Each structure stands twice: as C-alpha cells, then as structure tokens.
C-alpha cells in the first residue's frame, strides 16, 4: 500500500472517530430534551427569509395534517405564489389578509391602526380555537414597532395562550419584551443583496 | 377640540408625512432596479430557518408554476412534512434525497464523499436542464466544509450556470469563496433556542 493511500486511510479513520464522538455527545444532549411545549417563535432582523421561513414552517405543519392559521398584519395580500399553494389545502389552512399594503404605501396612520386591530382580533380568535395548532402572525412586529397595537396586550395574550399552541411572529425590529417571552428567536441578517447591483424583485424570489 | 385629540391628530399627520417621504424614496430606489438575473442564493449561519426558508421559496416558485429541483446533500430523506406537500406537485418538483443521515450519524467519511458526489451529479443535471427554474442544494455547505467535494469545481459550475436559473444553497459555515460569487446571502443567527429549556424536537417545528 502506498504512503499516499495510507494517508487517505488515516484521514478517513480520524474523521470517523471524531464523528463517532460527535454522535455520542449529540445523543446524550438530545436524550435530555423530553418536554413538549407550544412555542412562541420569532423571525426578526433586516435580512430576507423571515416570512419565507415562516411560510415553510406553515407548509411543513400542513404536511403533518396540523391545522394552521395565517394572519397577514401589514401586507394587503399574500404573494400569489404562497396563496396558490395554501389554497390547495383549504381544510388545513385559514388565511386572513388584512390591511392594504406596507405602511409606507398607505400614508394613513389611523387606518393602519384600525387594520392592525382587526388583524389582532383575527389572530386572537385563532389562538382561542383549539383546532388550530399553529398561528402565524406575519409582520406583527411592524405593528408593535409603530405602536399600532399595545405591546402589553399582545404580551399578555401570548403568555396566556394554550400550552400546546405554536405561534410564529415575523417582522423587523422585534421588541425586547417580546423576545423576552419567546422560546425560539432567529435573526435574519443580510450579508449580500442583489438590489445593490440593480437587480429587480423577481417572481419566485421576492414575490 | 380638546388638546388631547389635537395631539393625536398631530401624531397621525407627522407619521403620514414621514410615510409619504419613505414611499417616495422607496419608489425612486425601486425604479433603478431593472435587471432580471438568475440568482445564487445562500442561507447560512447557526440559526434555524435556513432549509425552512429555502423550502418556503421552493413552494412559492411552485405556486407560480415554476419547475423546481431539490437535492438533499446530507440528510437521508426530507422531513415527512415537506415531502407530503412537495409530492402534491409532481409535475413541478423533482426531489433527490441522497446520503443516509447527518455525517455524525454515518461515521463513514468515504461513504459520505461518495454520496456527496452522487448528489452533486444530480444537482448538475438539474442545472443543465432548462426546464428547471430553481435548484435547491440543501446542506451543500456541509459537504464543502468537510471537503467532500472540491470547492473549485462547485464554484466553476455555479459561475457558468444558465443566466436565468436561480439556485439556493443552504448549510452552516458557507465558504468565503462561495459567498464571494453569490448574489443574495442571508445569515440565520440564533438568539434563543428552546433546547436549552429541555424542550424536545417537535413535529411541525423541527421536522
């Protein structure tokens, strides 16, 4: 056997030993995780993927036969791509799209507040209905940031929710008080974006 | 009119003016974005949502009638939730799940390398087939990190891809050279995770 192939064998052997140790550590770690709990999940940050990952989680739950509620707080309507897919599962997904575009499109704070309240009422109804296993409150963080909804009221409702219900809240600038009561918080950070090269929003990517 | 309601009126008026300026700035910015381009998209970082956001984008494209290819580089099979949904769209989605679990499960580097090569061959075939509009290479970053595939070969293929093809590459520890040639890079950062409170992986959330 040449020294070169011995060397490759060594690399593989060492890698396999390391891998075995990682598996052992992981198995031990996972064995300690025994609780089930309905989670408060937050996707925040300036990067892309906050709503998209939430939508992915919605689809995964639907795949498991779990009923999902979706409330769109700011955008007037979900992207046609998402809607087309969700509408294929009418028994497992209820969508409420409230409001009429991003706040910088409406230029009417009073109306934004009114729509935020309507959306929150819908979200509360879904949270109270035990047939829903997951409720997505898309862009709720924006409403909280602009004080369209009282933070105290939202926190109180979330901390008193059914213990088996998962909720996902998306949007930039999640409030610290919300992060405090959340179970799973992910920040999407933009490292690179094609807009800076003059590339426009494209079907399937941005909408 | 009381001074209190005047004040509320003032707040709304100022907010609406600010909103109008934001809209103007945004419209001007978006008017300059005129190019269409097939993007190289990377989801990396230690946080959750990398594959989930990619899956969300896959579903969105399917909703638009765009054909999507999915290659699973490391996990042996996609989560049943995702699969159930994707299998509802057989004309628009081809899935190749290669390998047999995470590397720390297999403990066999030679076999990991062989599976990585098989997966990469599938991804190349999809990239060369113009019927695919998007190709997701899930966990490819892991293969590159452990040198299961030559980085040069992957970079060369991606930079020479069809200009209208979008690709998404997921996984922790994306190589700098890959980030360099990418158009859209998002890092998912973990702020808070329920494992630390002893909560186990749950259906719809982790799988």
Coordinates of C-alpha atoms in Angstrom, one line a residue:
Chain A
X1 CA 0.0 0.0 0.0
X2 CA 1.4 3.4 -1.0
X3 CA 2.0 6.0 1.6
X4 CA -0.5 8.2 -0.2
X5 CA -3.4 5.8 0.2
X6 CA -2.3 5.1 3.8
X7 CA -2.6 8.8 4.4
X8 CA -6.1 8.9 2.9
X9 CA -7.0 6.0 5.1
X10 CA -5.7 7.9 8.1
X11 CA -7.7 10.9 7.3
X12 CA -10.9 8.8 7.0
X13 CA -10.2 6.9 10.2
X14 CA -9.6 10.1 12.2
X15 CA -12.7 11.7 10.7
X16 CA -14.8 8.7 11.6
X17 CA -13.6 8.6 15.2
X18 CA -14.3 12.3 15.5
X19 CA -17.8 11.7 14.0
X20 CA -18.5 8.9 16.5
X21 CA -17.7 11.3 19.4
X22 CA -19.9 14.0 17.9
X23 CA -22.8 11.4 17.6
X24 CA -22.3 10.3 21.3
X25 CA -22.4 13.9 22.5
X26 CA -25.4 14.7 20.4
X27 CA -27.3 11.6 21.5
X28 CA -26.7 12.4 25.1
X29 CA -27.8 16.1 24.6
X30 CA -31.0 15.0 22.8
X31 CA -31.9 12.4 25.5
X32 CA -32.2 15.3 28.0
X33 CA -34.8 17.0 25.8
X34 CA -38.0 15.4 26.8
X35 CA -40.6 18.2 27.1
X36 CA -43.2 19.1 24.6
X37 CA -44.3 22.7 24.5
X38 CA -46.2 25.1 22.2
X39 CA -43.6 27.6 21.2
X40 CA -43.6 31.3 20.7
X41 CA -41.3 31.7 17.6
X42 CA -39.9 35.0 16.3
X43 CA -38.2 35.7 13.0
X44 CA -36.7 39.1 13.0
X45 CA -33.7 41.1 11.6
X46 CA -33.2 43.0 8.4
X47 CA -32.3 40.0 6.2
X48 CA -34.6 38.1 3.9
X49 CA -36.3 34.9 4.8
X50 CA -38.4 35.9 7.9
X51 CA -41.8 35.4 6.3
X52 CA -40.4 32.8 3.9
X53 CA -39.2 30.5 6.7
X54 CA -42.5 31.0 8.5
X55 CA -44.3 30.0 5.3
X56 CA -42.1 27.0 5.1
X57 CA -43.0 26.0 8.6
X58 CA -46.7 26.5 7.8
X59 CA -46.3 24.1 4.8
X60 CA -44.5 21.6 7.0
X61 CA -47.3 21.6 9.6
X62 CA -49.9 21.2 6.8
X63 CA -47.9 18.3 5.6
X64 CA -48.3 16.7 9.0
X65 CA -52.0 17.4 8.9
X66 CA -51.9 20.1 11.5
X67 CA -54.3 23.0 11.0
X68 CA -52.7 26.4 10.6
X69 CA -54.0 30.0 10.8
X70 CA -52.2 32.8 8.9
X71 CA -52.8 36.5 9.7
X72 CA -51.1 39.0 7.5
X73 CA -50.8 42.2 9.5
X74 CA -49.4 44.6 7.1
X75 CA -49.3 43.5 3.5
X76 CA -52.6 43.8 1.9
X77 CA -52.5 40.3 0.4
X78 CA -50.1 37.4 0.5
X79 CA -47.9 36.8 -2.6
X80 CA -49.8 35.0 -5.3
X81 CA -47.2 32.1 -5.2
X82 CA -47.9 31.4 -1.5
X83 CA -51.7 31.8 -1.9
X84 CA -51.9 29.4 -4.8
X85 CA -50.1 26.7 -2.7
X86 CA -52.0 27.4 0.5
X87 CA -55.4 27.3 -1.3
X88 CA -54.7 23.7 -2.2
X89 CA -55.2 22.8 1.5
X90 CA -58.4 24.5 2.4
X91 CA -59.2 22.1 5.3
X92 CA -55.8 22.8 6.9
X93 CA -55.2 26.5 6.4
X94 CA -57.2 29.6 7.0
X95 CA -55.7 32.9 5.8
X96 CA -56.7 36.4 6.8
X97 CA -55.0 39.1 4.8
X98 CA -55.9 42.4 6.4
X99 CA -54.6 45.9 5.6
X100 CA -53.7 47.4 2.3
X101 CA -50.0 47.3 1.6
X102 CA -47.0 48.3 3.6
X103 CA -47.3 51.3 5.9
X104 CA -45.2 53.4 3.5
X105 CA -47.8 52.8 0.8
X106 CA -50.9 53.7 2.9
X107 CA -49.7 57.0 4.4
X108 CA -52.7 56.9 6.8
X109 CA -51.8 56.0 10.4
X110 CA -55.4 56.0 11.6
X111 CA -56.3 53.4 9.0
X112 CA -53.2 51.3 9.8
X113 CA -54.2 51.2 13.5
X114 CA -57.7 50.1 12.6
X115 CA -56.4 47.3 10.3
X116 CA -53.9 46.2 13.0
X117 CA -56.7 45.9 15.5
X118 CA -58.8 43.8 13.0
X119 CA -55.8 41.6 12.3
X120 CA -55.1 41.1 16.0
X121 CA -58.7 40.2 16.7
X122 CA -58.5 37.5 14.0
X123 CA -55.2 36.2 15.5
X124 CA -56.8 36.1 19.0
X125 CA -59.8 34.2 17.6
X126 CA -57.5 31.6 16.0
X127 CA -55.4 31.3 19.2
X128 CA -58.6 30.6 21.2
X129 CA -59.8 28.0 18.7
X130 CA -58.2 24.7 19.7
X131 CA -58.5 23.3 16.2
X132 CA -55.5 25.5 15.2
X133 CA -52.1 24.0 16.1
X134 CA -50.1 26.9 14.7
X135 CA -50.9 30.6 14.2
X136 CA -48.6 32.7 12.0
X137 CA -48.8 36.5 12.7
X138 CA -46.9 37.8 9.7
X139 CA -45.4 41.3 10.2
X140 CA -46.9 41.8 13.7
X141 CA -43.6 43.2 14.7
X142 CA -44.1 46.2 12.4
X143 CA -47.5 47.0 14.1
X144 CA -45.8 46.8 17.5
X145 CA -42.9 49.0 16.4
X146 CA -45.2 51.8 15.3
X147 CA -47.4 51.4 18.4
X148 CA -50.4 50.4 16.2
X149 CA -51.2 47.8 18.9
X150 CA -50.5 48.0 22.7
X151 CA -47.4 45.8 23.4
X152 CA -48.8 44.9 26.9
X153 CA -52.0 43.5 25.4
X154 CA -50.0 41.3 22.9
X155 CA -47.6 40.0 25.6
X156 CA -50.4 39.2 28.0
X157 CA -52.3 37.2 25.3
X158 CA -49.2 35.3 24.2
X159 CA -48.1 34.4 27.7
X160 CA -51.7 33.1 28.5
X161 CA -52.0 31.1 25.2
X162 CA -52.9 27.4 25.1
X163 CA -49.8 25.4 26.1
X164 CA -49.9 23.2 23.0
X165 CA -50.3 26.1 20.5
X166 CA -47.3 27.2 18.4
X167 CA -47.2 30.8 17.2
X168 CA -44.8 32.5 14.8
X169 CA -44.3 36.2 14.7
X170 CA -42.3 37.9 11.9
X171 CA -41.0 41.3 11.1
X172 CA -38.0 43.5 11.7
X173 CA -37.3 45.2 15.0
X174 CA -38.9 42.7 17.3
X175 CA -39.5 44.4 20.7
X176 CA -37.2 43.3 23.5
X177 CA -40.2 42.5 25.7
X178 CA -41.4 40.1 23.0
X179 CA -38.0 38.4 22.7
X180 CA -38.0 38.0 26.4
X181 CA -41.2 35.8 26.5
X182 CA -40.3 33.9 23.2
X183 CA -39.0 30.4 23.1
X184 CA -37.2 30.4 19.7
X185 CA -35.8 33.6 18.2
X186 CA -33.9 33.8 14.9
X187 CA -32.4 36.9 13.4
X188 CA -32.1 37.0 9.7
X189 CA -29.0 39.1 8.8
X190 CA -28.4 40.5 5.3
X191 CA -24.9 39.7 4.2
X192 CA -25.4 40.5 0.5
X193 CA -28.3 41.6 -1.6
X194 CA -28.7 41.8 -5.4
X195 CA -30.6 45.1 -5.3
X196 CA -27.3 46.9 -4.9
X197 CA -26.4 45.5 -8.3
X198 CA -29.5 46.9 -9.9
X199 CA -31.4 43.6 -10.0
X200 CA -35.1 44.0 -9.6
X201 CA -37.6 42.0 -7.5
X202 CA -38.2 38.7 -9.3
X203 CA -41.0 36.1 -9.4
X204 CA -40.4 33.2 -7.0
X205 CA -37.7 35.1 -5.2
X206 CA -39.2 38.2 -3.7
X207 CA -42.9 37.5 -4.6
Chain B
X1 CA -61.5 70.0 20.1
X2 CA -59.5 69.0 23.1
X3 CA -55.7 69.4 23.3
X4 CA -55.5 65.6 23.6
X5 CA -57.3 64.8 20.3
X6 CA -55.3 67.6 18.6
X7 CA -52.1 65.9 19.8
X8 CA -53.3 62.5 18.4
X9 CA -54.1 64.3 15.1
X10 CA -50.6 65.8 15.1
X11 CA -49.0 62.4 15.7
X12 CA -51.0 61.0 12.8
X13 CA -50.2 63.9 10.5
X14 CA -46.5 63.7 11.2
X15 CA -46.5 59.9 10.7
X16 CA -48.3 60.3 7.4
X17 CA -45.8 62.9 6.2
X18 CA -42.9 60.7 7.2
X19 CA -44.6 57.7 5.5
X20 CA -45.0 59.7 2.2
X21 CA -41.3 60.5 2.2
X22 CA -40.4 56.9 2.8
X23 CA -42.7 55.9 -0.1
X24 CA -41.0 58.5 -2.4
X25 CA -37.5 57.3 -1.5
X26 CA -38.5 53.6 -2.0
X27 CA -40.2 54.2 -5.3
X28 CA -37.1 56.0 -6.6
X29 CA -34.8 53.2 -5.4
X30 CA -37.0 50.5 -6.9
X31 CA -37.2 52.3 -10.3
X32 CA -33.4 51.9 -10.6
X33 CA -33.7 48.1 -10.2
X34 CA -34.5 47.0 -13.8
X35 CA -32.3 43.9 -14.4
X36 CA -33.5 40.3 -14.2
X37 CA -30.9 37.7 -13.2
X38 CA -30.8 34.1 -12.1
X39 CA -29.5 34.4 -8.5
X40 CA -27.1 32.4 -6.4
X41 CA -28.7 32.5 -3.0
X42 CA -27.1 31.3 0.2
X43 CA -28.7 30.6 3.6
X44 CA -26.1 30.1 6.2
X45 CA -25.4 30.7 9.9
X46 CA -26.1 28.6 13.1
X47 CA -29.7 29.7 13.5
X48 CA -32.8 27.9 12.4
X49 CA -34.7 28.6 9.2
X50 CA -32.0 28.0 6.5
X51 CA -33.7 25.0 4.9
X52 CA -37.1 26.1 6.0
X53 CA -36.8 29.4 4.2
X54 CA -35.4 27.6 1.1
X55 CA -38.4 25.2 1.3
X56 CA -40.7 28.2 1.5
X57 CA -39.1 29.7 -1.6
X58 CA -39.5 26.3 -3.4
X59 CA -43.2 26.3 -2.6
X60 CA -43.6 29.9 -3.7
X61 CA -42.0 29.1 -7.1
X62 CA -44.2 26.0 -7.4
X63 CA -47.2 28.4 -6.7
X64 CA -46.0 30.4 -9.7
X65 CA -45.8 27.3 -11.9
X66 CA -42.0 27.3 -12.0
X67 CA -40.4 23.8 -12.0
X68 CA -38.0 23.2 -9.1
X69 CA -35.3 20.6 -8.4
X70 CA -34.4 19.7 -4.8
X71 CA -31.2 17.8 -3.9
X72 CA -30.7 16.8 -0.3
X73 CA -27.0 16.5 0.2
X74 CA -26.7 15.3 3.8
X75 CA -29.9 14.3 5.3
X76 CA -31.0 10.8 4.2
X77 CA -34.5 11.9 3.5
X78 CA -36.5 15.1 3.7
X79 CA -38.8 15.5 6.6
X80 CA -42.1 13.8 6.1
X81 CA -44.0 17.1 6.4
X82 CA -42.1 18.7 3.5
X83 CA -42.3 15.6 1.4
X84 CA -46.0 15.2 1.8
X85 CA -46.5 18.7 0.5
X86 CA -44.0 18.5 -2.4
X87 CA -45.5 15.2 -3.6
X88 CA -48.7 17.0 -4.3
X89 CA -46.9 18.8 -7.1
X90 CA -45.2 16.0 -9.1
X91 CA -45.1 18.0 -12.3
X92 CA -43.3 20.9 -10.7
X93 CA -40.9 19.3 -8.3
X94 CA -38.3 16.7 -8.5
X95 CA -36.6 15.6 -5.2
X96 CA -33.4 13.7 -4.9
X97 CA -32.6 12.7 -1.3
X98 CA -29.2 11.2 -1.2
X99 CA -27.0 10.1 1.7
X100 CA -28.1 8.5 4.9
X101 CA -28.4 11.0 7.7
X102 CA -26.1 13.6 9.0
X103 CA -22.4 13.0 8.9
X104 CA -22.3 12.4 12.7
X105 CA -24.7 9.6 12.2
X106 CA -22.8 7.8 9.4
X107 CA -19.3 7.8 10.8
X108 CA -18.0 6.8 7.4
X109 CA -16.2 9.5 5.5
X110 CA -15.6 7.5 2.4
X111 CA -19.3 6.8 2.0
X112 CA -20.1 10.5 2.7
X113 CA -17.8 11.5 -0.1
X114 CA -19.4 9.0 -2.4
X115 CA -22.9 10.3 -1.6
X116 CA -21.8 13.9 -1.9
X117 CA -20.6 13.2 -5.4
X118 CA -23.9 11.5 -6.4
X119 CA -25.8 14.4 -5.0
X120 CA -23.7 16.9 -6.9
X121 CA -24.1 15.0 -10.1
X122 CA -27.9 15.2 -9.7
X123 CA -27.7 18.9 -9.0
X124 CA -25.5 19.4 -12.1
X125 CA -28.0 17.5 -14.2
X126 CA -30.9 19.7 -13.0
X127 CA -28.8 22.9 -13.5
X128 CA -28.2 21.8 -17.1
X129 CA -31.8 21.0 -17.8
X130 CA -33.6 24.3 -18.8
X131 CA -37.0 23.1 -17.6
X132 CA -35.8 23.8 -14.1
X133 CA -36.1 27.4 -12.9
X134 CA -34.8 26.8 -9.4
X135 CA -32.5 24.2 -8.0
X136 CA -32.1 23.9 -4.2
X137 CA -28.9 22.2 -3.0
X138 CA -29.8 21.6 0.6
X139 CA -26.9 21.3 3.0
X140 CA -24.3 21.6 0.2
X141 CA -22.3 23.8 2.6
X142 CA -21.7 20.9 4.9
X143 CA -20.2 18.9 2.1
X144 CA -17.9 21.8 1.2
X145 CA -16.9 22.4 4.8
X146 CA -15.7 18.8 5.2
X147 CA -14.0 18.8 1.7
X148 CA -16.4 16.1 0.5
X149 CA -16.5 18.0 -2.8
X150 CA -13.8 20.2 -4.4
X151 CA -14.8 23.8 -3.9
X152 CA -13.2 24.9 -7.2
X153 CA -15.4 22.5 -9.1
X154 CA -18.6 23.8 -7.4
X155 CA -17.6 27.5 -7.9
X156 CA -16.8 26.9 -11.6
X157 CA -20.2 25.2 -12.2
X158 CA -22.2 27.9 -10.4
X159 CA -20.4 30.8 -12.2
X160 CA -21.1 29.1 -15.5
X161 CA -24.7 28.3 -14.9
X162 CA -27.6 29.4 -17.2
X163 CA -28.2 33.1 -16.5
X164 CA -32.0 32.6 -15.9
X165 CA -31.5 29.8 -13.3
X166 CA -31.9 30.5 -9.6
X167 CA -30.0 28.3 -7.1
X168 CA -30.3 28.1 -3.3
X169 CA -27.5 26.6 -1.2
X170 CA -28.1 26.0 2.5
X171 CA -26.0 24.9 5.5
X172 CA -23.8 26.4 8.2
X173 CA -20.3 27.7 7.5
X174 CA -20.7 28.8 3.9
X175 CA -17.2 29.1 2.4
X176 CA -16.0 32.7 1.8
X177 CA -15.3 31.9 -1.9
X178 CA -18.9 30.8 -2.3
X179 CA -20.2 34.0 -0.6
X180 CA -18.0 36.0 -2.9
X181 CA -19.8 34.7 -6.1
X182 CA -23.3 34.7 -4.6
X183 CA -25.9 37.4 -5.2
X184 CA -28.0 37.1 -2.1
X185 CA -26.6 35.8 1.2
X186 CA -28.6 35.7 4.5
X187 CA -27.2 34.5 7.8
X188 CA -29.6 33.0 10.2
X189 CA -28.5 33.8 13.8
X190 CA -29.7 32.0 16.8
X191 CA -30.9 34.5 19.5
X192 CA -32.8 32.0 21.6
X193 CA -33.5 28.2 21.4
X194 CA -35.9 26.1 23.4
X195 CA -33.5 23.1 23.6
X196 CA -31.8 24.9 26.5
X197 CA -35.0 24.7 28.4
X198 CA -35.2 20.9 27.9
X199 CA -37.8 21.1 25.1
X200 CA -37.5 18.3 22.6
X201 CA -37.7 18.5 18.8
X202 CA -41.4 18.7 17.9
X203 CA -43.5 17.8 14.8
X204 CA -44.1 20.8 12.6
X205 CA -41.3 22.8 14.2
X206 CA -38.1 20.8 13.8
X207 CA -39.4 18.1 11.4

